[in-house]
Short mmCIF file of C-alpha atoms in Angstrom, two decimals:
data_model
loop_
_atom_site.label_atom_id
_atom_site.label_comp_id
_atom_site.label_asym_id
_atom_site.label_seq_id
_atom_site.Cartn_x
_atom_site.Cartn_y
_atom_site.Cartn_z
CA UNK A 1 17.03 -10.55 1.66
CA UNK A 2 15.33 -8.35 4.33
CA UNK A 3 14.80 -4.83 4.21
CA UNK A 4 13.29 -3.07 7.08
CA UNK A 5 10.73 -0.27 7.04
CA UNK A 6 9.90 0.23 3.19
CA UNK A 7 6.84 1.83 4.71
CA UNK A 8 6.13 2.30 8.30
CA UNK A 9 6.59 -0.85 10.30
CA UNK A 10 6.13 -2.97 6.98
CA UNK A 11 9.38 -5.09 6.29
CA UNK A 12 10.20 -6.72 2.97
CA UNK A 13 11.62 -10.12 2.06
CA UNK A 14 12.59 -10.63 -1.27
CA UNK A 15 13.75 -14.37 -2.49
CA UNK A 16 13.73 -15.65 -6.13
CA UNK A 17 11.85 -12.20 -7.37
CA UNK A 18 9.11 -13.07 -5.19
CA UNK A 19 8.37 -10.58 -2.11
CA UNK A 20 7.04 -11.34 1.25
CA UNK A 21 6.00 -8.46 3.78
CA UNK A 22 5.92 -8.61 7.43
CA UNK A 23 3.66 -5.86 9.36
CA UNK A 24 4.43 -4.82 12.80
CA UNK A 25 2.05 -3.47 15.26
CA UNK A 26 1.38 -3.58 19.07
CA UNK A 27 3.89 -6.31 19.57
CA UNK A 28 2.44 -8.40 17.16
CA UNK A 29 3.29 -8.90 13.43
CA UNK A 30 1.75 -10.67 10.18
CA UNK A 31 3.12 -11.91 7.30
CA UNK A 32 1.52 -10.90 4.07
CA UNK A 33 2.17 -13.84 1.58
CA UNK A 34 4.81 -16.69 2.04
CA UNK A 35 6.78 -17.05 -1.30
CA UNK A 36 8.46 -20.13 -2.71
CA UNK A 37 9.25 -23.18 -0.58
CA UNK A 38 13.22 -22.15 -0.47
CA UNK A 39 12.02 -18.91 1.36
CA UNK A 40 10.97 -20.68 4.39
CA UNK A 41 14.11 -20.17 6.22
CA UNK A 42 14.63 -16.75 5.41
CA UNK A 43 11.09 -15.87 6.19
CA UNK A 44 11.46 -17.69 9.67
CA UNK A 45 14.63 -16.14 10.50
CA UNK A 46 13.51 -12.58 9.56
CA UNK A 47 10.34 -12.94 11.75
CA UNK A 48 12.52 -14.35 14.60
CA UNK A 49 15.01 -11.57 13.99
CA UNK A 50 12.29 -8.91 14.53
CA UNK A 51 11.67 -10.48 18.10
CA UNK A 52 8.75 -12.50 17.11
CA UNK A 53 7.92 -16.35 17.70
CA UNK A 54 4.89 -18.55 17.95
CA UNK A 55 1.96 -16.75 19.77
CA UNK A 56 3.23 -13.05 18.58
CA UNK A 57 2.68 -13.80 14.63
CA UNK A 58 -1.17 -13.11 14.30
CA UNK A 59 -2.01 -13.97 11.07
CA UNK A 60 -0.37 -15.23 7.74
CA UNK A 61 -2.46 -13.14 4.92
CA UNK A 62 -2.48 -14.29 1.17
CA UNK A 63 -3.31 -11.61 -1.11
CA UNK A 64 -4.15 -14.76 -3.56
CA UNK A 65 -3.58 -18.52 -3.63
CA UNK A 66 -1.06 -18.74 -6.38
CA UNK A 67 1.84 -21.10 -5.72
CA UNK A 68 4.34 -18.43 -5.31
CA UNK A 69 2.68 -16.85 -2.62
CA UNK A 70 1.45 -19.77 -0.93
CA UNK A 71 4.79 -21.67 -1.13
CA UNK A 72 5.42 -21.69 2.71
CA UNK A 73 2.23 -21.03 4.10
CA UNK A 74 1.54 -24.66 5.46
CA UNK A 75 4.97 -24.68 7.25
CA UNK A 76 4.99 -21.20 8.63
CA UNK A 77 1.29 -21.85 10.03
CA UNK A 78 2.88 -24.98 12.30
CA UNK A 79 6.05 -23.26 13.01
CA UNK A 80 4.20 -19.88 14.18
CA UNK A 81 0.83 -21.55 15.00
CA UNK A 82 -0.81 -18.76 13.15
CA UNK A 83 -4.01 -18.78 10.96
CA UNK A 84 -3.93 -18.50 7.34
CA UNK A 85 -6.17 -15.81 5.69
CA UNK A 86 -7.37 -15.49 2.02
CA UNK A 87 -10.56 -14.20 0.28
CA UNK A 88 -13.04 -16.97 -0.05
CA UNK A 89 -12.87 -16.96 -3.91
CA UNK A 90 -9.27 -18.14 -3.69
CA UNK A 91 -9.47 -20.68 -0.99
CA UNK A 92 -9.68 -23.56 -3.83
CA UNK A 93 -6.34 -22.12 -5.36
CA UNK A 94 -4.62 -22.17 -2.01
CA UNK A 95 -5.22 -25.79 -1.51
CA UNK A 96 -4.67 -26.57 -5.23
CA UNK A 97 -2.14 -23.76 -6.00
CA UNK A 98 -1.51 -25.00 -9.76
CA UNK A 99 -5.19 -25.30 -10.38
CA UNK A 100 -5.91 -21.69 -11.42
CA UNK A 101 -7.42 -19.76 -14.28
CA UNK A 102 -4.81 -17.88 -16.94
CA UNK A 103 -5.84 -16.44 -20.38
CA UNK A 104 -2.59 -17.57 -22.46
CA UNK A 105 -0.39 -20.85 -22.52
CA UNK A 106 2.34 -20.39 -20.01
CA UNK A 107 5.03 -22.21 -22.33
CA UNK A 108 5.04 -19.61 -25.06
CA UNK A 109 6.34 -16.67 -22.73
CA UNK A 110 9.89 -17.72 -22.29
CA UNK A 111 10.10 -18.13 -26.16
CA UNK A 112 8.61 -14.60 -26.72
CA UNK A 113 10.39 -13.03 -23.82
CA UNK A 114 13.85 -14.35 -23.36
CA UNK A 115 14.57 -11.75 -20.53
CA UNK A 116 12.11 -13.67 -18.42
CA UNK A 117 14.29 -16.75 -17.92
CA UNK A 118 16.32 -15.24 -15.30
CA UNK A 119 13.24 -14.80 -13.19
CA UNK A 120 11.53 -17.94 -14.06
CA UNK A 121 14.73 -19.83 -13.74
CA UNK A 122 15.36 -18.59 -10.12
CA UNK A 123 11.72 -19.36 -9.01
CA UNK A 124 11.79 -22.51 -10.50
CA UNK A 125 15.18 -23.40 -8.40
CA UNK A 126 13.43 -22.04 -5.27
CA UNK A 127 10.50 -24.44 -5.71
CA UNK A 128 8.09 -23.18 -8.05
CA UNK A 129 6.85 -26.37 -9.25
CA UNK A 130 7.01 -28.31 -5.89
CA UNK A 131 4.31 -26.20 -3.89
CA UNK A 132 1.96 -28.14 -1.58
CA UNK A 133 -1.25 -26.25 -1.05
CA UNK A 134 -2.76 -24.96 2.22
CA UNK A 135 -6.35 -26.02 3.45
CA UNK A 136 -8.38 -24.94 6.30
CA UNK A 137 -7.90 -21.18 5.09
CA UNK A 138 -10.06 -18.63 7.02
CA UNK A 139 -11.79 -15.84 5.38
CA UNK A 140 -10.16 -12.39 4.85
CA UNK A 141 -13.01 -9.96 4.98
CA UNK A 142 -13.30 -6.34 6.52
CA UNK A 143 -13.97 -7.63 10.04
CA UNK A 144 -10.97 -10.07 9.92
CA UNK A 145 -8.59 -7.51 8.76
CA UNK A 146 -9.73 -4.93 11.52
CA UNK A 147 -8.11 -7.23 14.08
CA UNK A 148 -4.72 -7.68 12.15
CA UNK A 149 -1.51 -5.61 12.62
CA UNK A 150 -2.09 -2.19 11.22
CA UNK A 151 -5.81 -2.98 10.64
CA UNK A 152 -5.61 -2.80 6.71
CA UNK A 153 -8.59 -1.72 4.65
CA UNK A 154 -9.31 -4.71 2.27
CA UNK A 155 -9.27 -3.72 -1.47
CA UNK A 156 -10.79 -6.51 -3.63
CA UNK A 157 -9.13 -6.57 -6.83
CA UNK A 158 -10.17 -9.40 -8.85
CA UNK A 159 -8.85 -10.22 -12.20
CA UNK A 160 -5.40 -11.94 -11.51
CA UNK A 161 -7.47 -14.23 -9.62
CA UNK A 162 -11.20 -14.01 -8.64
CA UNK A 163 -10.47 -13.44 -5.03
CA UNK A 164 -7.27 -11.36 -5.36
CA UNK A 165 -7.05 -8.79 -2.25
CA UNK A 166 -4.90 -6.00 -1.69
CA UNK A 167 -4.19 -4.35 1.76
CA UNK A 168 -4.48 -0.65 2.34
CA UNK A 169 -2.58 0.99 5.60
CA UNK A 170 -4.06 4.42 5.26
CA UNK A 171 -2.13 5.56 8.50
CA UNK A 172 1.18 4.35 7.01
CA UNK A 173 0.57 5.73 3.32
CA UNK A 174 1.23 2.03 1.98
CA UNK A 175 -0.69 -0.11 -0.01
CA UNK A 176 0.27 -3.96 -0.31
CA UNK A 177 -0.99 -4.81 -3.85
CA UNK A 178 -0.04 -8.43 -4.33
CA UNK A 179 -0.08 -9.31 -7.89
CA UNK A 180 -2.83 -6.79 -8.85
CA UNK A 181 0.12 -4.53 -10.10
CA UNK A 182 3.68 -5.34 -10.03
CA UNK A 183 6.82 -3.54 -10.94
CA UNK A 184 8.51 -6.75 -12.12
CA UNK A 185 6.78 -9.29 -14.48
CA UNK A 186 8.18 -12.63 -14.01
CA UNK A 187 6.78 -13.83 -17.32
CA UNK A 188 8.29 -11.18 -19.56
CA UNK A 189 11.16 -9.77 -17.47
CA UNK A 190 9.63 -6.16 -18.03
CA UNK A 191 10.19 -3.74 -15.36
CA UNK A 192 7.71 -0.81 -14.27
CA UNK A 193 4.24 -0.73 -12.82
CA UNK A 194 2.05 -3.26 -14.98
CA UNK A 195 -0.39 -6.06 -14.46
CA UNK A 196 0.85 -9.76 -14.60
CA UNK A 197 0.83 -11.34 -17.87
CA UNK A 198 -2.04 -13.59 -19.21
CA UNK A 199 0.07 -16.59 -18.18
CA UNK A 200 -0.83 -16.34 -14.65
CA UNK A 201 -3.72 -13.82 -14.94
CA UNK A 202 -7.41 -15.26 -15.20
CA UNK A 203 -9.09 -12.17 -16.63
CA UNK A 204 -6.82 -9.11 -17.49
CA UNK A 205 -9.71 -6.75 -18.40
CA UNK A 206 -10.80 -7.14 -14.98
CA UNK A 207 -7.34 -6.79 -13.57
CA UNK A 208 -7.02 -3.60 -15.16
CA UNK A 209 -10.35 -2.48 -14.07
CA UNK A 210 -9.24 -3.47 -10.51
CA UNK A 211 -6.42 -1.08 -10.46
CA UNK A 212 -8.90 2.18 -9.87
CA UNK A 213 -9.50 0.89 -6.63
CA UNK A 214 -5.79 1.05 -5.87
CA UNK A 215 -5.76 4.45 -7.47
CA UNK A 216 -8.38 5.40 -5.17
CA UNK A 217 -6.57 4.71 -1.81
CA UNK A 218 -3.98 7.67 -2.67
CA UNK A 219 -1.13 5.61 -0.92
CA UNK A 220 2.18 6.92 -1.18
CA UNK A 221 4.11 3.75 -1.52
CA UNK A 222 3.03 0.65 -3.45
CA UNK A 223 4.21 -2.62 -2.32
CA UNK A 224 4.22 -5.29 -5.04
CA UNK A 225 4.33 -9.08 -5.13
CA UNK A 226 7.25 -9.01 -7.57
CA UNK A 227 9.94 -6.21 -8.15
CA UNK A 228 10.83 -3.06 -6.07
CA UNK A 229 8.38 -0.81 -4.15
CA UNK A 230 6.99 2.14 -6.13
CA UNK A 231 7.37 5.51 -4.07
CA UNK A 232 5.89 7.53 -6.73
CA UNK A 233 2.35 7.10 -5.44
CA UNK A 234 -0.50 4.79 -6.12
CA UNK A 235 -1.97 7.11 -8.84
CA UNK A 236 1.01 7.31 -11.11
CA UNK A 237 1.60 3.54 -10.81
CA UNK A 238 -2.04 2.84 -12.04
CA UNK A 239 -1.32 5.41 -14.94
CA UNK A 240 1.57 3.43 -15.92
CA UNK A 241 0.18 0.02 -15.70
CA UNK A 242 -2.74 1.13 -17.56
CA UNK A 243 -0.70 2.62 -20.45
CA UNK A 244 0.93 -0.74 -20.46
CA UNK A 245 -1.81 -2.82 -20.73
CA UNK A 246 -1.90 -6.87 -20.93
CA UNK A 247 0.81 -8.86 -22.05
#
Protein backbone atom coordinates (compact mmCIF):
# COMPACT_ATOMS: atom_id res chain seq x y z
CA UNK A 1 0.00 0.00 0.00
CA UNK A 2 1.38 3.40 -1.05
CA UNK A 3 0.69 6.34 1.26
CA UNK A 4 1.81 9.61 -0.27
CA UNK A 5 3.43 12.44 1.64
CA UNK A 6 3.76 10.96 5.10
CA UNK A 7 6.21 13.87 5.23
CA UNK A 8 6.89 16.48 2.56
CA UNK A 9 7.92 14.58 -0.58
CA UNK A 10 8.36 11.30 1.32
CA UNK A 11 6.04 8.40 0.54
CA UNK A 12 5.48 5.15 2.43
CA UNK A 13 5.03 1.66 1.01
CA UNK A 14 3.94 -0.86 3.64
CA UNK A 15 4.03 -4.57 2.83
CA UNK A 16 3.97 -7.45 5.31
CA UNK A 17 4.41 -5.06 8.25
CA UNK A 18 7.64 -3.76 6.74
CA UNK A 19 8.15 -0.21 5.45
CA UNK A 20 9.86 1.20 2.38
CA UNK A 21 10.19 4.93 1.70
CA UNK A 22 10.45 6.93 -1.52
CA UNK A 23 12.04 10.37 -1.23
CA UNK A 24 11.48 12.85 -4.08
CA UNK A 25 13.53 15.92 -4.91
CA UNK A 26 14.45 17.78 -8.10
CA UNK A 27 12.98 15.27 -10.52
CA UNK A 28 14.67 12.31 -8.89
CA UNK A 29 13.71 9.77 -6.25
CA UNK A 30 15.58 7.49 -3.90
CA UNK A 31 14.34 4.27 -2.37
CA UNK A 32 15.07 3.83 1.34
CA UNK A 33 15.06 0.16 2.36
CA UNK A 34 13.56 -2.46 0.07
CA UNK A 35 11.30 -4.73 2.09
CA UNK A 36 10.84 -8.44 1.48
CA UNK A 37 10.89 -10.31 -1.86
CA UNK A 38 7.12 -10.26 -2.38
CA UNK A 39 7.15 -6.46 -2.20
CA UNK A 40 9.15 -6.02 -5.41
CA UNK A 41 6.19 -5.45 -7.73
CA UNK A 42 4.54 -3.07 -5.29
CA UNK A 43 7.71 -1.00 -4.89
CA UNK A 44 8.38 -0.91 -8.62
CA UNK A 45 4.78 0.07 -9.36
CA UNK A 46 4.88 2.83 -6.74
CA UNK A 47 8.08 4.28 -8.16
CA UNK A 48 6.63 4.29 -11.67
CA UNK A 49 3.29 5.71 -10.48
CA UNK A 50 5.21 8.74 -9.25
CA UNK A 51 6.65 9.16 -12.73
CA UNK A 52 10.12 7.69 -12.28
CA UNK A 53 11.97 5.01 -14.17
CA UNK A 54 15.55 3.95 -14.92
CA UNK A 55 17.77 7.00 -14.83
CA UNK A 56 15.62 8.96 -12.40
CA UNK A 57 16.07 6.67 -9.38
CA UNK A 58 19.24 8.15 -7.95
CA UNK A 59 19.97 5.55 -5.27
CA UNK A 60 18.71 2.69 -3.14
CA UNK A 61 19.69 3.38 0.47
CA UNK A 62 19.69 0.74 3.19
CA UNK A 63 19.39 1.86 6.79
CA UNK A 64 20.94 -1.52 7.62
CA UNK A 65 21.55 -4.92 6.10
CA UNK A 66 18.89 -7.17 7.61
CA UNK A 67 16.91 -9.47 5.33
CA UNK A 68 13.67 -7.48 5.61
CA UNK A 69 15.39 -4.32 4.39
CA UNK A 70 17.57 -5.91 1.70
CA UNK A 71 14.87 -8.18 0.27
CA UNK A 72 14.43 -6.59 -3.16
CA UNK A 73 17.59 -4.47 -3.37
CA UNK A 74 19.41 -6.54 -5.98
CA UNK A 75 16.40 -6.73 -8.29
CA UNK A 76 15.51 -3.05 -7.92
CA UNK A 77 19.13 -2.12 -8.62
CA UNK A 78 18.95 -4.03 -11.90
CA UNK A 79 15.54 -2.65 -12.83
CA UNK A 80 16.29 1.00 -12.13
CA UNK A 81 20.07 0.97 -12.69
CA UNK A 82 20.63 2.63 -9.34
CA UNK A 83 23.48 2.12 -6.86
CA UNK A 84 22.87 0.58 -3.45
CA UNK A 85 24.31 2.42 -0.45
CA UNK A 86 24.76 1.36 3.18
CA UNK A 87 27.13 2.05 6.06
CA UNK A 88 30.40 0.14 5.52
CA UNK A 89 29.87 -1.82 8.76
CA UNK A 90 26.72 -3.34 7.24
CA UNK A 91 28.07 -4.29 3.81
CA UNK A 92 28.73 -7.85 4.97
CA UNK A 93 25.22 -8.29 6.37
CA UNK A 94 23.71 -6.85 3.20
CA UNK A 95 25.54 -9.53 1.22
CA UNK A 96 24.69 -12.25 3.78
CA UNK A 97 21.40 -11.05 5.30
CA UNK A 98 20.97 -13.94 7.74
CA UNK A 99 24.44 -13.65 9.26
CA UNK A 100 23.81 -10.94 11.79
CA UNK A 101 24.34 -10.59 15.49
CA UNK A 102 21.42 -10.91 17.89
CA UNK A 103 21.32 -11.11 21.66
CA UNK A 104 18.56 -13.66 22.18
CA UNK A 105 17.35 -16.85 20.45
CA UNK A 106 14.73 -16.03 17.84
CA UNK A 107 12.65 -19.19 18.21
CA UNK A 108 11.52 -18.29 21.73
CA UNK A 109 9.67 -15.11 20.75
CA UNK A 110 6.55 -16.63 19.15
CA UNK A 111 6.18 -18.76 22.28
CA UNK A 112 6.61 -15.84 24.69
CA UNK A 113 4.70 -13.34 22.54
CA UNK A 114 1.94 -15.07 20.54
CA UNK A 115 0.80 -11.62 19.45
CA UNK A 116 3.81 -11.60 17.13
CA UNK A 117 2.52 -14.51 15.02
CA UNK A 118 0.50 -12.25 12.72
CA UNK A 119 3.55 -10.15 11.84
CA UNK A 120 6.05 -12.99 11.65
CA UNK A 121 3.65 -15.11 9.60
CA UNK A 122 3.06 -12.31 7.10
CA UNK A 123 6.78 -11.67 6.79
CA UNK A 124 7.45 -15.36 6.21
CA UNK A 125 4.77 -15.50 3.50
CA UNK A 126 6.40 -12.45 1.88
CA UNK A 127 9.69 -14.34 1.52
CA UNK A 128 11.52 -13.60 4.78
CA UNK A 129 13.31 -16.97 4.56
CA UNK A 130 14.27 -16.59 0.90
CA UNK A 131 16.19 -13.32 0.72
CA UNK A 132 19.25 -13.12 -1.47
CA UNK A 133 21.86 -10.62 -0.41
CA UNK A 134 23.24 -7.71 -2.37
CA UNK A 135 26.96 -7.20 -2.98
CA UNK A 136 28.94 -4.29 -4.45
CA UNK A 137 27.31 -1.87 -2.04
CA UNK A 138 28.60 1.71 -1.94
CA UNK A 139 29.44 3.57 1.26
CA UNK A 140 26.72 5.68 2.84
CA UNK A 141 28.45 8.65 4.44
CA UNK A 142 27.94 12.40 4.75
CA UNK A 143 29.45 13.18 1.35
CA UNK A 144 27.34 10.58 -0.44
CA UNK A 145 24.18 11.63 1.40
CA UNK A 146 24.64 15.27 0.39
CA UNK A 147 24.10 14.27 -3.25
CA UNK A 148 20.91 12.29 -2.60
CA UNK A 149 17.33 13.56 -2.95
CA UNK A 150 16.50 15.65 0.08
CA UNK A 151 20.21 15.85 1.05
CA UNK A 152 19.65 13.89 4.27
CA UNK A 153 21.90 14.20 7.29
CA UNK A 154 23.36 10.80 8.15
CA UNK A 155 22.72 9.83 11.78
CA UNK A 156 24.84 6.87 12.95
CA UNK A 157 22.67 4.74 15.24
CA UNK A 158 24.60 1.57 16.08
CA UNK A 159 23.03 -1.13 18.19
CA UNK A 160 20.42 -2.85 16.06
CA UNK A 161 23.39 -3.50 13.77
CA UNK A 162 26.89 -2.06 13.95
CA UNK A 163 26.31 0.12 10.91
CA UNK A 164 22.68 1.10 11.37
CA UNK A 165 22.05 4.59 9.98
CA UNK A 166 19.08 6.93 10.22
CA UNK A 167 18.39 9.77 7.78
CA UNK A 168 17.31 13.24 8.91
CA UNK A 169 15.65 15.68 6.53
CA UNK A 170 15.78 18.98 8.47
CA UNK A 171 13.95 21.03 5.84
CA UNK A 172 11.08 18.52 5.90
CA UNK A 173 10.95 17.99 9.64
CA UNK A 174 11.28 14.26 9.01
CA UNK A 175 13.47 11.43 10.25
CA UNK A 176 13.69 8.01 8.63
CA UNK A 177 14.73 5.97 11.65
CA UNK A 178 14.89 2.51 10.08
CA UNK A 179 14.93 -0.02 12.90
CA UNK A 180 16.78 2.22 15.36
CA UNK A 181 13.28 2.95 16.64
CA UNK A 182 10.05 1.26 15.54
CA UNK A 183 6.37 1.72 16.32
CA UNK A 184 5.63 -1.99 15.76
CA UNK A 185 7.95 -4.65 17.11
CA UNK A 186 7.59 -7.70 14.84
CA UNK A 187 8.97 -10.03 17.51
CA UNK A 188 6.43 -9.14 20.21
CA UNK A 189 3.56 -7.59 18.28
CA UNK A 190 3.85 -4.60 20.59
CA UNK A 191 2.99 -1.14 19.27
CA UNK A 192 4.35 2.25 20.19
CA UNK A 193 7.92 3.60 20.04
CA UNK A 194 10.54 1.05 21.09
CA UNK A 195 13.70 -0.65 19.95
CA UNK A 196 13.50 -4.02 18.21
CA UNK A 197 13.78 -7.13 20.39
CA UNK A 198 17.03 -8.91 21.07
CA UNK A 199 15.97 -11.55 18.55
CA UNK A 200 17.24 -9.17 15.86
CA UNK A 201 19.25 -6.55 17.76
CA UNK A 202 22.97 -7.05 18.23
CA UNK A 203 23.37 -4.76 21.25
CA UNK A 204 20.26 -3.41 22.98
CA UNK A 205 22.24 -1.17 25.33
CA UNK A 206 23.92 0.49 22.36
CA UNK A 207 20.58 0.73 20.55
CA UNK A 208 19.05 2.55 23.53
CA UNK A 209 22.07 4.86 23.74
CA UNK A 210 21.72 5.71 20.04
CA UNK A 211 18.21 7.04 20.60
CA UNK A 212 19.61 10.31 21.93
CA UNK A 213 20.93 11.12 18.47
CA UNK A 214 17.40 10.71 17.12
CA UNK A 215 15.96 12.99 19.80
CA UNK A 216 18.55 15.65 19.00
CA UNK A 217 17.21 15.98 15.46
CA UNK A 218 14.02 17.57 16.78
CA UNK A 219 12.15 16.00 13.86
CA UNK A 220 8.38 16.39 13.90
CA UNK A 221 7.72 13.11 12.08
CA UNK A 222 9.54 9.83 12.73
CA UNK A 223 9.27 7.23 9.96
CA UNK A 224 10.17 3.76 11.13
CA UNK A 225 11.05 0.41 9.57
CA UNK A 226 7.97 -1.21 11.07
CA UNK A 227 4.76 0.45 12.18
CA UNK A 228 2.91 3.70 11.58
CA UNK A 229 4.57 7.11 11.31
CA UNK A 230 5.02 8.84 14.66
CA UNK A 231 3.81 12.43 14.37
CA UNK A 232 4.35 13.65 17.94
CA UNK A 233 8.05 14.40 17.52
CA UNK A 234 11.31 12.54 17.88
CA UNK A 235 11.78 13.57 21.51
CA UNK A 236 8.53 11.98 22.67
CA UNK A 237 9.22 8.85 20.63
CA UNK A 238 12.62 8.46 22.23
CA UNK A 239 11.24 9.03 25.73
CA UNK A 240 8.70 6.26 25.21
CA UNK A 241 11.28 3.89 23.74
CA UNK A 242 13.65 4.46 26.65
CA UNK A 243 10.82 3.85 29.10
CA UNK A 244 9.92 0.64 27.27
CA UNK A 245 13.49 -0.65 27.31
CA UNK A 246 14.76 -3.88 25.74
CA UNK A 247 12.69 -6.99 25.09
